[in-house]
Short mmCIF file of C-alpha atoms in Angstrom, two decimals:
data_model
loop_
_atom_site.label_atom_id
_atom_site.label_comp_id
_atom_site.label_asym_id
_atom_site.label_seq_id
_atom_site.Cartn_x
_atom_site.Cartn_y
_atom_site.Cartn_z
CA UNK A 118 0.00 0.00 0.00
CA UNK A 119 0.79 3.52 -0.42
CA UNK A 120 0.04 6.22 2.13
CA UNK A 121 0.52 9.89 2.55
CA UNK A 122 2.57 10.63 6.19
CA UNK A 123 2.23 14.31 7.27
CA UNK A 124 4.35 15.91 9.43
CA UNK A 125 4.41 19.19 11.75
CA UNK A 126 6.59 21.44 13.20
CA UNK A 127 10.14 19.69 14.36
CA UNK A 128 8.86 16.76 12.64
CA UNK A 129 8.49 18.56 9.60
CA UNK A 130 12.07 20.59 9.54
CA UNK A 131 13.74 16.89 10.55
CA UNK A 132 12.49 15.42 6.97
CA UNK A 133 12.70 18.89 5.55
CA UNK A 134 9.07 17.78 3.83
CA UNK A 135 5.46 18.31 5.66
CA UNK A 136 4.28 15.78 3.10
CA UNK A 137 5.85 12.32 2.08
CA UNK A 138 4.30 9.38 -0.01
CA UNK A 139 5.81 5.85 1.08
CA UNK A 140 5.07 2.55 0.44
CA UNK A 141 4.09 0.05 3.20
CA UNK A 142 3.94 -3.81 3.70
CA UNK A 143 -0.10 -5.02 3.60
CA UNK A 144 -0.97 -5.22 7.10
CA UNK A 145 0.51 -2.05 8.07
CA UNK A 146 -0.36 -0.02 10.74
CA UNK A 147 0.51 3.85 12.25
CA UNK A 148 3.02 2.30 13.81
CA UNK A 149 4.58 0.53 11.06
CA UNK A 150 4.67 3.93 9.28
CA UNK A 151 6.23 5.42 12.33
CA UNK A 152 9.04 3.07 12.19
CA UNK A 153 9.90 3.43 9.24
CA UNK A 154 9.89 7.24 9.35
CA UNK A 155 12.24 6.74 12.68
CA UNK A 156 14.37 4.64 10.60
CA UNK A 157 14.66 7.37 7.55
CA UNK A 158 15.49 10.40 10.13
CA UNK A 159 17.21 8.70 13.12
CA UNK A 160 16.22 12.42 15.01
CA UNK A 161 12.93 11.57 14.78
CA UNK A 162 13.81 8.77 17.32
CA UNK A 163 13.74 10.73 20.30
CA UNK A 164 9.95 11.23 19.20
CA UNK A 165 8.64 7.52 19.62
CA UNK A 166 7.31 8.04 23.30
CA UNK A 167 5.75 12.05 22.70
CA UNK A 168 4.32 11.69 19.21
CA UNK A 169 0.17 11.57 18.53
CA UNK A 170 -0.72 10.34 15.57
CA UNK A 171 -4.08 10.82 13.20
CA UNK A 172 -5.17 8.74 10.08
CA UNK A 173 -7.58 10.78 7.75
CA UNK A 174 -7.85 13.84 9.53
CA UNK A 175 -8.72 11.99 12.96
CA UNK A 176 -7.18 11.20 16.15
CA UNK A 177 -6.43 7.89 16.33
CA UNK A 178 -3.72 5.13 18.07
CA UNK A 179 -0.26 4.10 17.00
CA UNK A 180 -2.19 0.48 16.22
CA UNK A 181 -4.42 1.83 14.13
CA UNK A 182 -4.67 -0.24 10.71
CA UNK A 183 -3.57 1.59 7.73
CA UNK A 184 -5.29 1.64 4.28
CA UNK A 185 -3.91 2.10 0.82
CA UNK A 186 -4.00 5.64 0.29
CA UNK A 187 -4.79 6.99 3.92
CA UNK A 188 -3.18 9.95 5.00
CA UNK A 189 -1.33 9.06 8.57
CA UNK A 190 0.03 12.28 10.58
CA UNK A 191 2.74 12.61 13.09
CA UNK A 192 2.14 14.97 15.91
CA UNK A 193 5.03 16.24 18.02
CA UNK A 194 3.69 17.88 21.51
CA UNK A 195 1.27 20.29 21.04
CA UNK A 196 1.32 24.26 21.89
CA UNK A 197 -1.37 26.03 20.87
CA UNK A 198 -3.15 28.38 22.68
CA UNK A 199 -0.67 31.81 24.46
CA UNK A 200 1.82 31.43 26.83
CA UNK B 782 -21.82 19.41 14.94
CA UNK B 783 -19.62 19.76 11.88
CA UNK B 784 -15.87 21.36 11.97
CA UNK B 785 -15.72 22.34 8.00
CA UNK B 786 -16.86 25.67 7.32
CA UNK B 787 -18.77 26.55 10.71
CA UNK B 788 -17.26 30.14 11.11
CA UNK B 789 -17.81 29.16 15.58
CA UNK B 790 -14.50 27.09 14.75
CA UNK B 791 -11.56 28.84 12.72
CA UNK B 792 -8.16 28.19 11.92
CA UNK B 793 -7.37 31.66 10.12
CA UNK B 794 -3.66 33.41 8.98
CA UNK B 795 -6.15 36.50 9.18
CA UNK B 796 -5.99 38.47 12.27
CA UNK B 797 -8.78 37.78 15.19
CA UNK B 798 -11.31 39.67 16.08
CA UNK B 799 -12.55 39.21 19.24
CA UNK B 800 -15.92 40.81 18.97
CA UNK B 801 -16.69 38.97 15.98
CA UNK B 802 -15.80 35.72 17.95
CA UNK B 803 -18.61 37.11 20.38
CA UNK B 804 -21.21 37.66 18.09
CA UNK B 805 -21.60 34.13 16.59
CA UNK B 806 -22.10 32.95 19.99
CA UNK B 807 -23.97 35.64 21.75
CA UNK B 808 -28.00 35.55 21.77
CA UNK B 809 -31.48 36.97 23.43
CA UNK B 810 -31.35 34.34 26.29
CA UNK B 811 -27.92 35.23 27.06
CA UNK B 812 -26.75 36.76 29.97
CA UNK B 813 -23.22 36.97 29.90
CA UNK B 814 -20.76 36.73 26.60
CA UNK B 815 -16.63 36.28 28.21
CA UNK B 816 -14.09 36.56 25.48
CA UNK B 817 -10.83 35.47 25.95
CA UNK B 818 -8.39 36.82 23.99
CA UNK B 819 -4.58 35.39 24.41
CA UNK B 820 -1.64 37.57 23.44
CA UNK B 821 1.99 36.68 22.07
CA UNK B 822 4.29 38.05 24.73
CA UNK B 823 7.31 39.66 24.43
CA UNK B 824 9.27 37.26 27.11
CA UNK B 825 9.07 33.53 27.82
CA UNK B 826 11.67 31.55 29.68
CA UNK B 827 13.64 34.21 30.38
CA UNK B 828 14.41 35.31 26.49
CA UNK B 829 13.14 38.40 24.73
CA UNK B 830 10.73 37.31 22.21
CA UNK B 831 10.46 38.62 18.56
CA UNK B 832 7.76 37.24 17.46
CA UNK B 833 5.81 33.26 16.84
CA UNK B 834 4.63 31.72 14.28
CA UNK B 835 2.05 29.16 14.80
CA UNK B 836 1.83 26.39 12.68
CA UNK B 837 -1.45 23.73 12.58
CA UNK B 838 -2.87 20.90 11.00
CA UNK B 839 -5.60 23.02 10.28
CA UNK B 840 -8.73 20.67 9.67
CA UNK B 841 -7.86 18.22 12.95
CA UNK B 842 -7.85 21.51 15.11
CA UNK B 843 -11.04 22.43 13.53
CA UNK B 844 -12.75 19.34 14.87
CA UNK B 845 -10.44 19.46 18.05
CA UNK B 846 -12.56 22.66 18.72
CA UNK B 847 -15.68 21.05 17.89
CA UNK B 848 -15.15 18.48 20.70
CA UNK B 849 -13.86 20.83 22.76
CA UNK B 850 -17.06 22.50 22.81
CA UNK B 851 -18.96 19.41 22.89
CA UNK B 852 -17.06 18.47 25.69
CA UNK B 853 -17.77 21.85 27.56
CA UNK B 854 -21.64 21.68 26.87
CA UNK B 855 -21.74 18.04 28.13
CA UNK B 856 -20.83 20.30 31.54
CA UNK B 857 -22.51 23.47 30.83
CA UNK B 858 -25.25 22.81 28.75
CA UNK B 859 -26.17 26.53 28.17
CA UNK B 860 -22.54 27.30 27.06
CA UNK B 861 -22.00 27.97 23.37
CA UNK B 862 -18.65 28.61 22.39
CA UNK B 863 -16.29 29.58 19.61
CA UNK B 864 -12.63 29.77 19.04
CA UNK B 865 -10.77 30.90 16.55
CA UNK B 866 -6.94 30.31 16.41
CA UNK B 867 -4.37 32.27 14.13
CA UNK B 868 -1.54 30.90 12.44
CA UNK B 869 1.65 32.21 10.43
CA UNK B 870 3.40 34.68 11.89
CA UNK B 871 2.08 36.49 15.19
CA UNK B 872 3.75 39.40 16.34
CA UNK B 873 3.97 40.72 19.91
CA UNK B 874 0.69 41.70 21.72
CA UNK B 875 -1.25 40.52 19.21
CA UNK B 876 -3.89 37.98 20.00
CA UNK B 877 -2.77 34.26 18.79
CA UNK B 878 -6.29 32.56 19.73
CA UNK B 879 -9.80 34.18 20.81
CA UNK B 880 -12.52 31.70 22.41
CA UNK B 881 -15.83 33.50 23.42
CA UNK B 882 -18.39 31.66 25.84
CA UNK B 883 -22.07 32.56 25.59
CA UNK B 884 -24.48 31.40 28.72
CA UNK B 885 -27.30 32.56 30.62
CA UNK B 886 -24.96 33.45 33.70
CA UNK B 887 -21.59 34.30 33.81
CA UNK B 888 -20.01 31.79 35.95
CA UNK B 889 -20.51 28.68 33.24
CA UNK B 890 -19.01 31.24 30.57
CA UNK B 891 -16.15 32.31 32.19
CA UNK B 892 -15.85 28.76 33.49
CA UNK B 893 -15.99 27.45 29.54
CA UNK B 894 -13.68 30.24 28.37
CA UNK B 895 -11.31 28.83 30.85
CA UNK B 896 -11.84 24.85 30.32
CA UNK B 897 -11.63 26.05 26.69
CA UNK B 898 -8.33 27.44 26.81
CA UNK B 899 -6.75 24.61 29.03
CA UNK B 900 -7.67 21.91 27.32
CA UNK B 901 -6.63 23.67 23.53
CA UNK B 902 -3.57 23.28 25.04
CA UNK B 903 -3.60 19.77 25.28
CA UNK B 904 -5.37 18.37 22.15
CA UNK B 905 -5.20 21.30 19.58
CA UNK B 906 -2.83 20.08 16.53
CA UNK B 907 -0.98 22.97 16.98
CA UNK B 908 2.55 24.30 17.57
CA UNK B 909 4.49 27.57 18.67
CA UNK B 910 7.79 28.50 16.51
CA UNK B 911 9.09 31.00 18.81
CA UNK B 912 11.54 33.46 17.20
CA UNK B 913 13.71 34.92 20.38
CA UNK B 914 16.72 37.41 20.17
CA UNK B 915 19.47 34.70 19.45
CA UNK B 916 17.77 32.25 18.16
CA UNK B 917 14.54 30.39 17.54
CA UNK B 918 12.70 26.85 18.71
CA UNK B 919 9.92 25.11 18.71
CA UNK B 920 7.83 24.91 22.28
CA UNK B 921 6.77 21.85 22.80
CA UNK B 922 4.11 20.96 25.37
CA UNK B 923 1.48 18.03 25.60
CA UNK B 924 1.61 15.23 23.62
CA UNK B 925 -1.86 15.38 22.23
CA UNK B 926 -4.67 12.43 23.66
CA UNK B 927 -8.08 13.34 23.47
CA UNK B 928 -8.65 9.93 25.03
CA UNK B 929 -6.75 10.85 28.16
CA UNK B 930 -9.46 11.41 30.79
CA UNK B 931 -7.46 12.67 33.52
CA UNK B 932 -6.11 15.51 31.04
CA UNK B 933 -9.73 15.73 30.55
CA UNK B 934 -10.81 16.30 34.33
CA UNK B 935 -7.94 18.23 35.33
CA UNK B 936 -8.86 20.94 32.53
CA UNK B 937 -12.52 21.24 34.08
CA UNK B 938 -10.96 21.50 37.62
CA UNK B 939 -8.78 24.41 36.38
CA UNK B 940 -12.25 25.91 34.87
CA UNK B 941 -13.56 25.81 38.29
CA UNK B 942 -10.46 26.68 40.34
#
């Protein structure tokens, strides 16, 4: 399968992309995606513990199963809002 | 209700406008509007600030607003709110996110605007880029579970606090 992984912030700057398309064993799931990401950009390691993740625009877990052609996004800690 | 194009719940590179926040929220039965507006600052951790630039995944933090919201009127049924976050480039003391809480009585609106604004904080897909004098980084604060009941509960304690 193919799937769309967005990234944010750090995230983003660490693959210098917001938007990559990779291509996934069947059976794959957020955090197969993850682990693969980790594996491209070793300084996303540090992430694996902090990072949310969302698969078509919704919340969901690191076990989630993955479709061909979902979009899966990596969310580093959050800080919206002011100070 | 639906995130996508209800103007309650807005991810915008426009600037906010408070009172217009108010005024999709505001109606007859209403006895008390409370806008919160918050403000970039020009310190934070000890460093002078320049400016931030807010970045989002802009249709997730639409619907994390919509269940904010939900969540606040399963407490406060009479509270309507709406929040509207900018993003881009925010320079000092000008307002980075509004929320504005319509009810009845004030003490569930100021209690939502509150509850509102703690709990964006912990499930809003959305990040600071703070641009200090020397340097720049990215703040970094919850990691983002809308499941996580406790975050949950200790945002409505801080509303009530």
């Amino acid at each position: 399968m193919v799937v769309t992984i967005r990234l944010f912030a750090r995230l983003r700057e660490i693959a210098g992309a917001s938007e990559l398309r990779r291509e996934l064993p069947e059976g794959a799931t957020a955090a197969t995606a993850w682990a693969a990401l980790a594996a491209e950009f070793p300084a996303m390691a540090g992430y694996r513990t902090a990072v949310s993740c969302a698969v078509n625009e919704e919340y969901a877990r690191l076990g989630a199963a993955l479709q061909d052609e979902d979009e899966v996004a990596f969310l580093p800690p959050v800080s919206g809002g002011c100070s | 209700m639906k995130a996508a194009g209800d103007p309650r719940f807005l991810v915008t590179a426009a600037p906010l406008d408070p009172s217009a926040a108010a005024v999709l929220v505001a109606d007859a039965g209403d006895g008390a509007v409370v806008t919160f507006v918050g403000l970039v600052r020009d310190r934070n951790a000890g460093r002078r600030v320049l400016w931030l630039d807010y970045e989002a995944y802009e249709p997730l933090a639409r619907k994390a607003f919509v269940t904010i919201a939900g969540e606040a009127a399963g407490r406060w049924p009479a509270v309507r709110l709406a929040i509207h976050h900018r993003t881009g480039r925010v320079d000092i003391g000008e307002p980075s996110v509004v929320i504005a809480a319509a009810s009845p009585h004030r003490a569930e609106a100021f209690a939502a605007s509150r509850f509102a604004i703690e709990r964006i904080k912990q499930i809003a897909p959305i990040w600071k880029h703070e641009h200090f004098e020397g340097g720049e980084t990215w703040i970094e604060g919850a990691t983002a579970d809308p499941q996580d009941d406790a975050a949950r509960e200790s945002a409505f304690e801080r509303a009530w606090s």
